[in-house]
mmCIF file of C-alpha atoms in Angstrom:
data_model
loop_
_atom_site.group_PDB
_atom_site.id
_atom_site.type_symbol
_atom_site.label_atom_id
_atom_site.label_comp_id
_atom_site.label_asym_id
_atom_site.label_seq_id
_atom_site.Cartn_x
_atom_site.Cartn_y
_atom_site.Cartn_z
ATOM 1 C CA MET A 1 72.815 -1.145 11.634
ATOM 2 C CA ARG A 2 73.551 -0.850 15.347
ATOM 3 C CA GLN A 3 73.540 2.918 14.959
ATOM 4 C CA GLU A 4 70.132 2.819 13.285
ATOM 5 C CA LEU A 5 68.748 0.720 16.140
ATOM 6 C CA GLN A 6 69.804 3.348 18.681
ATOM 7 C CA SER A 7 66.681 5.259 17.755
ATOM 8 C CA LEU A 8 64.666 2.533 19.529
ATOM 9 C CA PRO A 9 64.255 1.901 23.268
ATOM 10 C CA LYS A 10 67.090 -0.312 24.520
ATOM 11 C CA THR A 11 65.030 -3.438 25.186
ATOM 12 C CA LEU A 12 63.230 -3.149 21.849
ATOM 13 C CA ALA A 13 66.507 -2.531 20.036
ATOM 14 C CA GLU A 14 67.954 -5.732 21.521
ATOM 15 C CA ASP A 15 64.921 -7.771 20.448
ATOM 16 C CA VAL A 16 65.090 -6.397 16.917
ATOM 17 C CA ALA A 17 68.844 -7.016 16.753
ATOM 18 C CA LYS A 18 68.410 -10.677 17.767
ATOM 19 C CA ASN A 19 65.892 -11.215 14.991
ATOM 20 C CA LEU A 20 68.150 -9.537 12.424
ATOM 21 C CA VAL A 21 71.037 -11.773 13.497
ATOM 22 C CA MET A 22 68.862 -14.831 12.908
ATOM 23 C CA VAL A 23 67.915 -13.539 9.455
ATOM 24 C CA ALA A 24 71.602 -13.329 8.557
ATOM 25 C CA ARG A 25 72.356 -16.782 9.962
ATOM 26 C CA LEU A 26 69.517 -18.597 8.226
ATOM 27 C CA ILE A 27 69.033 -16.802 4.924
ATOM 28 C CA ASP A 28 71.296 -19.158 2.914
ATOM 29 C CA GLU A 29 70.387 -22.523 4.453
ATOM 30 C CA ASP A 30 66.846 -21.888 5.696
ATOM 31 C CA PRO A 31 65.259 -19.011 3.750
ATOM 32 C CA GLU A 32 61.805 -19.671 5.178
ATOM 33 C CA GLY A 33 63.140 -19.483 8.732
ATOM 34 C CA ALA A 34 64.954 -16.240 7.907
ATOM 35 C CA TYR A 35 61.770 -14.843 6.423
ATOM 36 C CA GLY A 36 59.895 -15.600 9.654
ATOM 37 C CA TYR A 37 62.442 -13.715 11.774
ATOM 38 C CA SER A 38 62.399 -10.786 9.342
ATOM 39 C CA LYS A 39 58.636 -10.472 9.741
ATOM 40 C CA VAL A 40 59.041 -10.279 13.518
ATOM 41 C CA ALA A 41 61.699 -7.579 13.193
ATOM 42 C CA LEU A 42 59.503 -5.722 10.710
ATOM 43 C CA ARG A 43 56.565 -5.786 13.102
ATOM 44 C CA LEU A 44 58.739 -4.404 15.908
ATOM 45 C CA ALA A 45 60.563 -1.682 13.960
ATOM 46 C CA SER A 46 59.182 -1.003 10.498
ATOM 47 C CA ARG A 47 60.580 2.546 10.476
ATOM 48 C CA VAL A 48 64.207 1.400 10.639
ATOM 49 C CA ALA A 49 65.822 1.229 7.184
ATOM 50 C CA ALA A 50 68.057 -1.714 8.109
ATOM 51 C CA VAL A 51 65.003 -3.710 9.116
ATOM 52 C CA ARG A 52 63.269 -2.966 5.826
ATOM 53 C CA GLU A 53 66.398 -3.961 3.910
ATOM 54 C CA ALA A 54 66.732 -7.240 5.840
ATOM 55 C CA ALA A 55 63.060 -7.984 5.236
ATOM 56 C CA GLY A 56 63.623 -7.310 1.546
ATOM 57 C CA PHE A 57 66.499 -9.772 1.289
ATOM 58 C CA ALA A 58 64.563 -12.430 3.210
ATOM 59 C CA ALA A 59 61.603 -12.041 0.852
ATOM 60 C CA TYR A 60 63.969 -12.085 -2.152
ATOM 61 C CA ALA A 61 65.529 -15.356 -0.939
ATOM 62 C CA ASN A 62 62.030 -16.876 -0.884
ATOM 63 C CA GLN A 63 61.247 -15.573 -4.403
ATOM 64 C CA LYS A 64 58.635 -13.161 -3.057
ATOM 65 C CA TYR A 65 59.777 -10.535 -5.531
ATOM 66 C CA ALA A 66 56.911 -8.070 -5.216
ATOM 67 C CA GLU A 67 57.289 -7.965 -1.443
ATOM 68 C CA ALA A 68 61.073 -7.720 -1.700
ATOM 69 C CA LEU A 69 60.850 -4.843 -4.170
ATOM 70 C CA ALA A 70 58.484 -2.941 -1.880
ATOM 71 C CA GLU A 71 60.853 -3.338 1.085
ATOM 72 C CA PHE A 72 63.902 -2.309 -0.954
ATOM 73 C CA ARG A 73 62.109 0.780 -2.210
ATOM 74 C CA ALA A 74 61.136 1.698 1.344
ATOM 75 C CA ALA A 75 64.727 1.296 2.549
ATOM 76 C CA ARG A 76 66.000 3.418 -0.332
ATOM 77 C CA ARG A 77 63.517 6.183 0.426
ATOM 78 C CA MET A 78 64.680 6.231 4.041
ATOM 79 C CA THR A 79 68.400 6.351 3.282
ATOM 80 C CA GLY A 80 68.691 7.753 -0.236
ATOM 81 C CA ASN A 81 71.270 5.010 -0.888
ATOM 82 C CA VAL A 82 71.550 3.438 -4.371
ATOM 83 C CA ASP A 83 73.287 0.220 -3.253
ATOM 84 C CA LEU A 84 70.055 -1.743 -3.619
ATOM 85 C CA TRP A 85 69.517 -0.663 -7.233
ATOM 86 C CA PRO A 86 70.810 -3.918 -8.858
ATOM 87 C CA VAL A 87 68.756 -6.218 -6.633
ATOM 88 C CA MET A 88 65.690 -4.043 -7.205
ATOM 89 C CA ALA A 89 66.231 -4.496 -10.953
ATOM 90 C CA ASP A 90 66.546 -8.244 -10.433
ATOM 91 C CA CYS A 91 63.203 -8.216 -8.628
ATOM 92 C CA GLU A 92 61.735 -6.714 -11.791
ATOM 93 C CA ARG A 93 63.134 -9.701 -13.667
ATOM 94 C CA GLY A 94 61.590 -12.032 -11.115
ATOM 95 C CA LEU A 95 58.230 -10.366 -11.687
ATOM 96 C CA GLY A 96 58.524 -11.040 -15.435
ATOM 97 C CA ARG A 97 59.470 -7.505 -16.402
ATOM 98 C CA PRO A 98 62.940 -7.783 -18.018
ATOM 99 C CA GLU A 99 62.369 -4.589 -20.009
ATOM 100 C CA LYS A 100 62.000 -2.656 -16.754
ATOM 101 C CA ALA A 101 65.254 -4.214 -15.489
ATOM 102 C CA LEU A 102 67.042 -3.024 -18.641
ATOM 103 C CA ASP A 103 65.663 0.472 -18.160
ATOM 104 C CA MET A 104 67.084 0.483 -14.642
ATOM 105 C CA ALA A 105 70.437 -0.725 -16.014
ATOM 106 C CA GLY A 106 70.659 2.442 -18.063
ATOM 107 C CA ALA A 107 69.510 4.812 -15.308
ATOM 108 C CA PRO A 108 71.782 7.504 -13.793
ATOM 109 C CA GLU A 109 71.761 5.625 -10.452
ATOM 110 C CA VAL A 110 74.098 3.008 -11.953
ATOM 111 C CA HIS A 111 76.924 5.558 -12.191
ATOM 112 C CA LYS A 112 76.678 6.106 -8.439
ATOM 113 C CA LEU A 113 77.333 2.440 -7.693
ATOM 114 C CA ASP A 114 80.756 1.180 -6.653
ATOM 115 C CA LYS A 115 82.605 -1.361 -8.811
ATOM 116 C CA ALA A 116 80.900 -4.350 -7.208
ATOM 117 C CA GLY A 117 77.497 -2.746 -7.707
ATOM 118 C CA GLN A 118 78.211 -1.991 -11.351
ATOM 119 C CA VAL A 119 79.267 -5.583 -11.991
ATOM 120 C CA GLU A 120 76.105 -6.785 -10.263
ATOM 121 C CA MET A 121 74.055 -4.472 -12.469
ATOM 122 C CA ARG A 122 75.783 -5.886 -15.541
ATOM 123 C CA LEU A 123 74.871 -9.421 -14.432
ATOM 124 C CA VAL A 124 71.239 -8.409 -13.990
ATOM 125 C CA ALA A 125 71.154 -6.721 -17.402
ATOM 126 C CA ALA A 126 72.627 -9.804 -19.087
ATOM 127 C CA GLY A 127 70.038 -11.959 -17.337
ATOM 128 C CA ALA A 128 67.285 -9.676 -18.616
ATOM 129 C CA ARG A 129 68.630 -10.037 -22.151
ATOM 130 C CA ARG A 130 68.516 -13.814 -21.803
ATOM 131 C CA ASP A 131 64.967 -13.611 -20.448
ATOM 132 C CA MET A 132 64.063 -11.866 -23.690
ATOM 133 C CA GLY A 133 65.839 -14.507 -25.794
ATOM 134 C CA GLN A 134 68.675 -12.170 -26.788
ATOM 135 C CA LEU A 135 71.637 -14.492 -26.180
ATOM 136 C CA ASP A 136 74.155 -12.596 -28.297
ATOM 137 C CA ALA A 137 73.240 -9.323 -26.583
ATOM 138 C CA ALA A 138 73.657 -11.014 -23.190
ATOM 139 C CA ILE A 139 77.167 -12.141 -24.148
ATOM 140 C CA VAL A 140 78.112 -8.644 -25.311
ATOM 141 C CA THR A 141 76.690 -7.139 -22.110
ATOM 142 C CA LEU A 142 79.024 -9.274 -19.986
ATOM 143 C CA GLN A 143 82.112 -8.419 -22.026
ATOM 144 C CA SER A 144 83.862 -5.784 -19.953
ATOM 145 C CA PRO A 145 87.251 -4.815 -18.468
ATOM 146 C CA GLU A 146 86.214 -6.594 -15.254
ATOM 147 C CA LEU A 147 85.717 -9.831 -17.199
ATOM 148 C CA ALA A 148 89.078 -9.528 -18.954
ATOM 149 C CA SER A 149 90.973 -8.648 -15.782
ATOM 150 C CA ASN A 150 93.279 -11.296 -14.294
ATOM 151 C CA SER A 151 92.794 -9.999 -10.748
ATOM 152 C CA VAL A 152 90.353 -11.982 -8.626
ATOM 153 C CA GLN A 153 87.654 -9.995 -6.846
ATOM 154 C CA PRO A 154 84.655 -11.215 -4.817
ATOM 155 C CA TRP A 155 82.474 -10.957 -7.926
ATOM 156 C CA THR A 156 84.964 -12.424 -10.449
ATOM 157 C CA ALA A 157 83.782 -16.041 -10.234
ATOM 158 C CA ARG A 158 80.124 -15.114 -10.729
ATOM 159 C CA LEU A 159 80.915 -12.844 -13.663
ATOM 160 C CA ARG A 160 83.007 -15.495 -15.420
ATOM 161 C CA TYR A 161 80.398 -18.138 -14.698
ATOM 162 C CA ALA A 162 77.593 -16.017 -16.152
ATOM 163 C CA TYR A 163 79.675 -15.415 -19.279
ATOM 164 C CA ALA A 164 80.455 -19.126 -19.663
ATOM 165 C CA ASP A 165 76.817 -20.047 -19.171
ATOM 166 C CA ALA A 166 75.715 -17.531 -21.809
ATOM 167 C CA LEU A 167 78.283 -18.921 -24.253
ATOM 168 C CA PHE A 168 77.052 -22.451 -23.576
ATOM 169 C CA ALA A 169 73.443 -21.395 -24.156
ATOM 170 C CA ALA A 170 74.577 -19.964 -27.503
ATOM 171 C CA GLN A 171 76.181 -23.359 -28.312
ATOM 172 C CA ARG A 172 79.693 -21.953 -28.236
ATOM 173 C CA VAL A 173 80.863 -24.952 -26.250
ATOM 174 C CA ASP A 174 84.635 -24.607 -26.596
ATOM 175 C CA GLU A 175 84.576 -21.001 -25.413
ATOM 176 C CA ALA A 176 82.167 -21.934 -22.641
ATOM 177 C CA ARG A 177 84.558 -24.615 -21.387
ATOM 178 C CA GLU A 178 87.418 -22.108 -21.316
ATOM 179 C CA TRP A 179 85.441 -19.650 -19.195
ATOM 180 C CA PHE A 180 84.046 -22.311 -16.865
ATOM 181 C CA ALA A 181 87.679 -23.247 -16.186
ATOM 182 C CA LYS A 182 88.485 -19.594 -15.467
ATOM 183 C CA ALA A 183 85.486 -19.411 -13.153
ATOM 184 C CA VAL A 184 86.778 -22.437 -11.236
ATOM 185 C CA GLU A 185 90.114 -20.686 -10.753
ATOM 186 C CA ALA A 186 88.399 -17.657 -9.211
ATOM 187 C CA ASP A 187 85.753 -19.560 -7.221
ATOM 188 C CA ARG A 188 87.639 -19.990 -3.958
ATOM 189 C CA ASP A 189 84.591 -20.416 -1.734
ATOM 190 C CA GLY A 190 82.473 -22.602 -4.028
ATOM 191 C CA SER A 191 79.850 -19.947 -4.719
ATOM 192 C CA THR A 192 79.116 -21.456 -8.156
ATOM 193 C CA ASP A 193 78.887 -24.957 -9.604
ATOM 194 C CA ALA A 194 81.511 -24.136 -12.229
ATOM 195 C CA SER A 195 83.575 -27.217 -11.359
ATOM 196 C CA ASP A 196 80.573 -29.492 -11.976
ATOM 197 C CA ARG A 197 79.784 -27.791 -15.275
ATOM 198 C CA LEU A 198 83.405 -28.126 -16.374
ATOM 199 C CA ALA A 199 83.494 -31.804 -15.448
ATOM 200 C CA GLU A 200 80.263 -32.378 -17.358
ATOM 201 C CA LEU A 201 81.743 -30.814 -20.484
ATOM 202 C CA ASP A 202 84.844 -32.975 -20.092
ATOM 203 C CA GLY A 203 82.727 -36.115 -19.749
ATOM 204 C CA VAL A 204 83.833 -36.813 -16.187
ATOM 205 C CA GLU A 205 81.464 -38.918 -14.104
ATOM 206 C CA PHE A 206 81.527 -38.742 -10.313
ATOM 207 C CA VAL A 207 80.996 -41.835 -8.179
ATOM 208 C CA ASP A 208 79.497 -41.527 -4.729
ATOM 209 C CA ALA A 209 82.269 -42.471 -2.301
ATOM 210 C CA LEU A 210 79.775 -43.946 0.173
ATOM 211 C CA ASP A 211 78.242 -46.215 -2.477
ATOM 212 C CA GLU A 212 81.715 -47.328 -3.571
ATOM 213 C CA GLU A 213 82.709 -48.183 0.010
ATOM 214 C CA SER A 214 79.488 -50.153 0.497
ATOM 215 C CA ALA A 215 80.199 -52.137 -2.667
ATOM 216 C CA GLU A 216 83.726 -52.933 -1.465
ATOM 217 C CA GLU A 217 82.452 -54.058 1.939
ATOM 218 C CA THR A 218 79.878 -56.311 0.282
ATOM 219 C CA ALA A 219 82.571 -57.857 -1.920
ATOM 220 C CA GLU A 220 84.767 -58.486 1.126
ATOM 221 C CA GLU A 221 81.905 -60.169 2.985
ATOM 222 C CA ILE A 222 81.212 -62.443 0.035
ATOM 223 C CA THR A 223 84.922 -63.335 -0.198
ATOM 224 C CA GLU A 224 85.070 -64.163 3.502
ATOM 225 C CA GLU A 225 81.942 -66.314 3.414
ATOM 226 C CA THR A 226 82.848 -68.313 0.297
ATOM 227 C CA PRO A 227 85.622 -70.497 1.879
ATOM 228 C CA LYS A 228 83.298 -71.484 4.747
ATOM 229 C CA GLU A 229 80.648 -72.561 2.283
ATOM 230 C CA THR A 230 83.302 -74.555 0.400
ATOM 231 C CA GLU A 231 84.417 -76.259 3.600
ATOM 232 C CA VAL A 232 80.842 -77.248 4.418
ATOM 233 C CA ALA A 233 80.411 -78.578 0.912
ATOM 234 C CA ASP A 234 83.669 -80.550 1.173
ATOM 235 C CA ASP A 235 82.601 -82.060 4.514
ATOM 236 C CA THR A 236 79.226 -83.046 3.084
ATOM 237 C CA GLU A 237 80.849 -84.687 0.064
ATOM 238 C CA ALA A 238 83.326 -86.564 2.255
ATOM 239 C CA GLU A 239 80.523 -87.882 4.473
ATOM 240 C CA ALA A 240 78.623 -88.997 1.396
ATOM 241 C CA GLU A 241 81.680 -90.828 0.094
ATOM 242 C CA THR A 242 82.144 -92.506 3.500
ATOM 243 C CA LYS A 243 78.586 -93.732 3.427
ATOM 244 C CA THR A 244 78.893 -94.894 -0.152
ATOM 245 C CA VAL A 245 82.170 -96.814 0.299
ATOM 246 C CA ALA A 246 81.173 -98.848 3.384
ATOM 247 C CA GLU A 247 83.125 -101.892 4.537
ATOM 248 C CA PRO A 248 81.706 -105.115 3.037
ATOM 249 C CA GLU A 249 79.963 -107.548 5.383
ATOM 250 C CA PRO A 250 81.856 -110.854 6.012
ATOM 251 C CA GLU A 251 80.705 -113.665 3.752
ATOM 252 C CA PRO A 252 79.191 -116.762 5.561
ATOM 253 C CA GLU A 253 81.404 -119.824 5.710
ATOM 254 C CA PRO A 254 80.318 -122.469 3.232
ATOM 255 C CA GLU A 255 78.463 -125.505 4.453
ATOM 256 C CA PRO A 256 80.742 -128.635 4.558
ATOM 257 C CA GLU A 257 80.165 -131.273 1.998
ATOM 258 C CA PRO A 258 77.991 -134.282 3.215
ATOM 259 C CA GLU A 259 80.907 -136.751 3.213
ATOM 260 C CA ALA A 260 83.128 -134.432 5.153
ATOM 261 C CA LYS A 261 80.298 -133.844 7.583
ATOM 262 C CA ALA A 262 79.752 -137.550 8.193
ATOM 263 C CA LYS A 263 83.467 -138.056 8.743
ATOM 264 C CA ASP A 264 83.520 -135.243 11.309
ATOM 265 C CA GLU A 265 80.569 -136.718 13.181
ATOM 266 C CA PHE A 266 82.226 -140.191 13.215
ATOM 267 C CA GLU A 267 85.440 -138.804 14.634
ATOM 268 C CA ALA A 268 83.462 -136.904 17.284
ATOM 269 C CA GLU A 269 81.725 -140.096 18.355
ATOM 270 C CA GLN A 270 85.059 -141.957 18.601
ATOM 271 C CA ASP A 271 86.377 -139.224 20.888
#
């Protein structure tokens, strides 16, 4: 790519390169942002094949299949390279033309692809078969020496996953589970959701760790607050009992009988 940009003036080449770097950085997490940078690079250097290819991938990531296909075709005309053949066929699928994708899968250009490209073409062809409702044909299309191989290549996880998914769609659940497990073994960078699919088939439910921690914290708070509430309740009950069981008032001394009273008064007068 750097070599291709040498055909441009130095300052322009640097500007184009910066935009292409941003396309690469953003295309997975922010496809729209990547698409914006690709349009800038395309406006600055539309006659550079690498720019057309980058613009094609940015459009493809945003499901702008017609635009992506046009850019890929332009890049291929400039370079004569067949590496983009599988993704061009997938654009045909995206445009609702699976028959055209199958025609491309049988074209002479496929034989010029390297092993990774041929596997990618097989994935696209199987997808086209599924688009046409031909599940059994899709399964047969994916059956290949690359699928049966025990060696793990960059495309192994995706190939096994596609095969498992096709089996599942055909309601061959036991076989699908076996191949989802094999896909998990090969998926070292998490490029597929094979582990989630396998867990779903096994009936495993995942609990959000954050929600679980929040529930535990809430339970702890309730446990800590309960004794205090009990103490307050105990104090209130004790105060109520104190008020209820009050000391009795002293009873008034009885009035002396009349005779005793007269006797007391007589003795007081004598004194």
